[in-house]
Amino acid sequence: MPLTTTSTPSFLAVLVRGLLAGLVAGLLAGAFAYVAGEPHVEAAIAIEEAATHAEPAAGAHDHEDALVSRSGQRGGLFLATALFGAAMGGLLATAYVLLARRRRDDDDGRRGLLLAGAALLGAVIVPFLKYPANPPAVGDPATIDQRTVTYLLMVVLGLVAVWAGSLGYRSVGPQAPTWLRAAAAVGGFVLVTAVSYVVMPSFQEVPADFPAALLWEFRLASLGTQVVLWTGIGLLFAALLHQERRRRAGTALPST
């Protein structure tokens, strides 16, 4: 299907580029997770197995083979991050098209990068600071449903905080000094984030004897994987949009 040569690309053209950017970024994130995160996962599993062996009566049924081997899990890591990245790239592309209908600026790449940065801040960093990722052997299985729901709710609140910051930036007015608009944006974001952190419940389920260094190394690797993913999506999506704009501009030039 040919791409349009108007000032705004079609939704299909943007969506394809978002999916492609997300797929490649997901593979990059999977490579980072494999190198930086897998050693910590292995160490945490060893701790979990040691604790299970220390309680044979309570965990006699836990010695059955896992449904998916560790080798299969490592290979599935790349598939999972690639599919997740493609899905996030598709969502980013959809948000880009919706935003483009309201803002007619010519800087496609800048808009794409801002959207990816906003997603990283609201959907990853804000929830991470409240509910950081935990390795195997950390967390009560009885609270997994509650922790899942509260984390997803925190993602929504993080995106609301980013929206509040954007609203604060625009509400001051285009004639206001840059520092005042920035202060309004930070104030709106911090206010919603702070209220969310106070209202949402906390979970303290890390065993007292779990190595602190391993815990934080795992958490940093998990955060790093998300940073690689969203940075990759933003940069690749912006580059593809810029390439598409140049192609359309070249097509629109009259022949001589």
Short mmCIF file of C-alpha atoms in Angstrom, two decimals:
data_model
loop_
_atom_site.label_atom_id
_atom_site.label_comp_id
_atom_site.label_asym_id
_atom_site.label_seq_id
_atom_site.Cartn_x
_atom_site.Cartn_y
_atom_site.Cartn_z
CA MET A 1 0.00 0.00 0.00
CA PRO A 2 1.61 3.32 -1.01
CA LEU A 3 2.23 5.90 1.66
CA THR A 4 0.53 9.25 1.47
CA THR A 5 2.48 12.28 0.39
CA THR A 6 0.53 14.73 2.50
CA SER A 7 2.06 16.52 5.48
CA THR A 8 0.73 13.87 7.85
CA PRO A 9 1.50 10.17 7.22
CA SER A 10 -1.32 7.64 7.31
CA PHE A 11 -2.10 5.71 10.46
CA LEU A 12 -0.97 2.47 8.82
CA ALA A 13 2.38 4.00 7.87
CA VAL A 14 2.95 5.22 11.43
CA LEU A 15 1.74 1.95 12.97
CA VAL A 16 4.11 -0.16 10.87
CA ARG A 17 7.02 2.00 11.94
CA GLY A 18 5.98 1.81 15.57
CA LEU A 19 5.72 -1.99 15.44
CA LEU A 20 9.10 -2.28 13.72
CA ALA A 21 10.77 0.06 16.20
CA GLY A 22 9.24 -1.83 19.11
CA LEU A 23 10.28 -5.21 17.72
CA VAL A 24 13.93 -4.21 17.28
CA ALA A 25 14.01 -2.39 20.63
CA GLY A 26 12.46 -5.46 22.29
CA LEU A 27 15.25 -7.67 20.95
CA LEU A 28 17.84 -5.19 22.23
CA ALA A 29 16.14 -5.14 25.62
CA GLY A 30 16.10 -8.95 25.65
CA ALA A 31 19.84 -9.01 24.99
CA PHE A 32 20.41 -6.57 27.85
CA ALA A 33 18.20 -8.62 30.18
CA TYR A 34 20.04 -11.80 29.22
CA VAL A 35 23.46 -10.32 29.95
CA ALA A 36 22.65 -8.11 32.94
CA GLY A 37 19.70 -9.89 34.53
CA GLU A 38 20.01 -13.64 34.00
CA PRO A 39 22.98 -14.13 36.38
CA HIS A 40 20.96 -12.52 39.18
CA VAL A 41 17.93 -14.66 38.36
CA GLU A 42 20.11 -17.78 38.56
CA ALA A 43 21.48 -16.68 41.93
CA ALA A 44 17.98 -15.99 43.27
CA ILE A 45 16.73 -19.39 42.05
CA ALA A 46 19.65 -21.06 43.83
CA ILE A 47 18.63 -19.32 47.05
CA GLU A 48 15.02 -20.39 46.55
CA GLU A 49 16.00 -24.00 45.91
CA ALA A 50 18.24 -24.02 48.98
CA ALA A 51 15.34 -22.81 51.10
CA THR A 52 13.06 -25.48 49.59
CA HIS A 53 15.55 -28.25 50.35
CA ALA A 54 15.81 -27.00 53.91
CA GLU A 55 12.06 -27.61 54.36
CA PRO A 56 11.45 -31.08 52.85
CA ALA A 57 8.14 -31.64 54.59
CA ALA A 58 6.56 -28.43 53.40
CA GLY A 59 8.03 -28.50 49.91
CA ALA A 60 8.13 -32.19 49.04
CA HIS A 61 5.93 -31.60 45.99
CA ASP A 62 8.08 -28.72 44.74
CA HIS A 63 10.80 -31.00 43.35
CA GLU A 64 8.81 -31.76 40.24
CA ASP A 65 10.32 -30.56 37.00
CA ALA A 66 9.23 -27.11 35.89
CA LEU A 67 6.87 -26.90 32.94
CA VAL A 68 9.49 -24.86 31.08
CA SER A 69 13.19 -25.52 31.59
CA ARG A 70 15.63 -22.74 32.32
CA SER A 71 17.03 -23.09 28.79
CA GLY A 72 13.54 -22.65 27.41
CA GLN A 73 12.98 -19.65 29.66
CA ARG A 74 16.18 -18.01 28.43
CA GLY A 75 15.15 -18.50 24.82
CA GLY A 76 11.63 -17.31 25.57
CA LEU A 77 13.07 -14.14 27.08
CA PHE A 78 13.86 -12.77 23.62
CA LEU A 79 10.46 -13.75 22.27
CA ALA A 80 8.71 -12.11 25.21
CA THR A 81 10.64 -8.85 25.01
CA ALA A 82 10.24 -8.71 21.22
CA LEU A 83 6.46 -9.19 21.41
CA PHE A 84 6.14 -6.76 24.30
CA GLY A 85 8.27 -4.21 22.48
CA ALA A 86 6.16 -4.54 19.32
CA ALA A 87 2.99 -4.05 21.37
CA MET A 88 4.40 -0.95 23.08
CA GLY A 89 5.59 0.39 19.73
CA GLY A 90 2.08 -0.04 18.36
CA LEU A 91 0.59 1.84 21.32
CA LEU A 92 3.17 4.59 20.92
CA ALA A 93 2.32 4.91 17.23
CA THR A 94 -1.39 5.17 18.05
CA ALA A 95 -0.72 7.87 20.64
CA TYR A 96 1.44 9.69 18.10
CA VAL A 97 -1.36 9.75 15.51
CA LEU A 98 -3.90 10.97 18.08
CA LEU A 99 -1.53 13.72 19.20
CA ALA A 100 -0.76 14.71 15.61
CA ARG A 101 -4.43 15.56 15.09
CA ARG A 102 -4.17 18.21 17.80
CA ARG A 103 -0.65 19.50 17.17
CA ARG A 104 0.51 20.35 13.67
CA ASP A 105 4.20 20.95 14.30
CA ASP A 106 6.63 19.58 11.75
CA ASP A 107 9.05 17.85 14.11
CA ASP A 108 7.91 14.23 13.93
CA GLY A 109 11.04 12.88 15.58
CA ARG A 110 10.80 15.23 18.53
CA ARG A 111 7.17 14.29 19.13
CA GLY A 112 8.00 10.58 18.98
CA LEU A 113 10.89 10.96 21.43
CA LEU A 114 8.74 12.97 23.84
CA LEU A 115 6.04 10.31 23.78
CA ALA A 116 8.56 7.52 24.43
CA GLY A 117 10.12 9.54 27.26
CA ALA A 118 6.70 10.18 28.78
CA ALA A 119 5.91 6.45 28.63
CA LEU A 120 9.23 5.59 30.26
CA LEU A 121 8.65 8.10 33.04
CA GLY A 122 4.99 7.37 33.72
CA ALA A 123 4.66 3.65 32.98
CA VAL A 124 8.09 2.48 34.19
CA ILE A 125 9.98 4.82 36.52
CA VAL A 126 7.06 6.03 38.65
CA PRO A 127 5.76 2.48 39.35
CA PHE A 128 9.31 1.18 39.84
CA LEU A 129 10.05 3.64 42.64
CA LYS A 130 6.94 2.47 44.50
CA TYR A 131 7.00 -1.22 43.56
CA PRO A 132 10.50 -2.24 42.41
CA ALA A 133 10.90 -5.59 40.70
CA ASN A 134 11.73 -8.59 42.88
CA PRO A 135 13.70 -11.71 41.91
CA PRO A 136 12.55 -15.30 42.56
CA ALA A 137 12.38 -16.21 46.27
CA VAL A 138 11.07 -12.72 47.12
CA GLY A 139 7.37 -12.13 47.59
CA ASP A 140 4.47 -13.93 49.26
CA PRO A 141 2.50 -16.10 46.77
CA ALA A 142 -0.66 -15.30 48.71
CA THR A 143 -0.43 -11.61 47.75
CA ILE A 144 0.48 -12.00 44.09
CA ASP A 145 -2.97 -11.00 42.83
CA GLN A 146 -3.07 -7.93 45.04
CA ARG A 147 0.46 -6.93 44.02
CA THR A 148 -0.39 -7.33 40.34
CA VAL A 149 -3.52 -5.17 40.57
CA THR A 150 -1.80 -2.44 42.58
CA TYR A 151 1.16 -2.37 40.18
CA LEU A 152 -1.12 -1.98 37.15
CA LEU A 153 -3.01 0.76 38.97
CA MET A 154 0.30 2.45 39.72
CA VAL A 155 1.14 2.39 36.01
CA VAL A 156 -2.14 4.19 35.29
CA LEU A 157 -1.43 6.74 38.03
CA GLY A 158 2.07 7.26 36.67
CA LEU A 159 0.65 8.11 33.25
CA VAL A 160 -1.88 10.41 34.92
CA ALA A 161 1.04 12.16 36.66
CA VAL A 162 2.74 12.72 33.31
CA TRP A 163 -0.52 14.08 31.90
CA ALA A 164 -0.84 16.40 34.92
CA GLY A 165 2.67 17.69 34.26
CA SER A 166 1.82 18.33 30.61
CA LEU A 167 -1.40 20.04 31.60
CA GLY A 168 0.47 22.24 34.07
CA TYR A 169 2.98 23.21 31.39
CA ARG A 170 0.25 24.25 28.96
CA SER A 171 -2.00 25.92 31.54
CA VAL A 172 0.52 28.65 32.35
CA GLY A 173 0.27 30.01 28.82
CA PRO A 174 2.66 30.25 25.89
CA GLN A 175 3.70 33.79 26.83
CA ALA A 176 4.95 32.78 30.29
CA PRO A 177 8.69 32.41 30.98
CA THR A 178 10.14 28.98 30.29
CA TRP A 179 11.12 28.48 33.93
CA LEU A 180 7.56 29.13 35.07
CA ARG A 181 6.10 26.64 32.60
CA ALA A 182 8.70 24.05 33.63
CA ALA A 183 7.93 24.67 37.31
CA ALA A 184 4.21 24.18 36.65
CA ALA A 185 4.92 20.92 34.82
CA VAL A 186 7.13 19.57 37.60
CA GLY A 187 4.62 20.68 40.24
CA GLY A 188 1.72 18.90 38.56
CA PHE A 189 3.74 15.72 38.06
CA VAL A 190 5.16 15.65 41.60
CA LEU A 191 1.78 16.37 43.19
CA VAL A 192 0.01 13.45 41.51
CA THR A 193 2.98 11.13 42.07
CA ALA A 194 3.28 12.00 45.76
CA VAL A 195 -0.44 11.50 46.40
CA SER A 196 -0.31 8.17 44.57
CA TYR A 197 2.63 6.96 46.66
CA VAL A 198 0.83 7.86 49.88
CA VAL A 199 -2.52 6.35 48.91
CA MET A 200 -1.29 3.10 47.36
CA PRO A 201 -0.42 0.23 49.75
CA SER A 202 3.13 -0.93 50.37
CA PHE A 203 4.46 -4.48 50.46
CA GLN A 204 7.41 -5.47 52.64
CA GLU A 205 8.04 -9.09 51.70
CA VAL A 206 11.81 -9.28 51.25
CA PRO A 207 13.25 -11.96 53.58
CA ALA A 208 15.62 -10.58 56.16
CA ASP A 209 18.36 -12.99 55.07
CA PHE A 210 18.10 -12.24 51.34
CA PRO A 211 21.35 -10.66 50.03
CA ALA A 212 20.79 -6.93 49.65
CA ALA A 213 23.37 -6.62 46.88
CA LEU A 214 21.66 -9.31 44.79
CA LEU A 215 18.27 -7.68 45.33
CA TRP A 216 19.36 -4.27 44.09
CA GLU A 217 21.45 -5.63 41.24
CA PHE A 218 18.38 -7.51 40.00
CA ARG A 219 16.21 -4.43 40.35
CA LEU A 220 18.69 -2.25 38.49
CA ALA A 221 18.92 -4.83 35.71
CA SER A 222 15.13 -4.91 35.46
CA LEU A 223 14.95 -1.13 35.29
CA GLY A 224 17.80 -1.06 32.79
CA THR A 225 15.91 -3.45 30.53
CA GLN A 226 12.94 -1.09 30.44
CA VAL A 227 15.20 1.91 29.84
CA VAL A 228 16.84 0.14 26.90
CA LEU A 229 13.42 -0.83 25.54
CA TRP A 230 11.85 2.62 25.64
CA THR A 231 15.01 4.44 24.60
CA GLY A 232 15.30 2.11 21.63
CA ILE A 233 11.64 2.54 20.72
CA GLY A 234 11.90 6.32 20.92
CA LEU A 235 15.08 6.63 18.88
CA LEU A 236 14.10 4.08 16.23
CA PHE A 237 10.56 5.41 15.91
CA ALA A 238 11.84 8.97 15.58
CA ALA A 239 14.40 7.92 12.96
CA LEU A 240 11.79 6.04 10.93
CA LEU A 241 9.38 8.98 11.09
CA HIS A 242 12.12 11.36 9.98
CA GLN A 243 12.98 9.07 7.09
CA GLU A 244 9.32 8.90 6.08
CA ARG A 245 8.96 12.68 6.19
CA ARG A 246 12.01 13.09 3.96
CA ARG A 247 10.62 10.53 1.54
CA ARG A 248 7.27 12.28 1.36
CA ALA A 249 8.95 15.66 0.96
CA GLY A 250 11.02 14.29 -1.93
CA THR A 251 7.95 12.76 -3.54
CA ALA A 252 6.05 16.01 -3.24
CA LEU A 253 8.73 18.03 -5.12
CA PRO A 254 7.71 18.85 -8.69
CA SER A 255 9.73 17.17 -11.39
CA THR A 256 11.98 19.33 -13.56
#
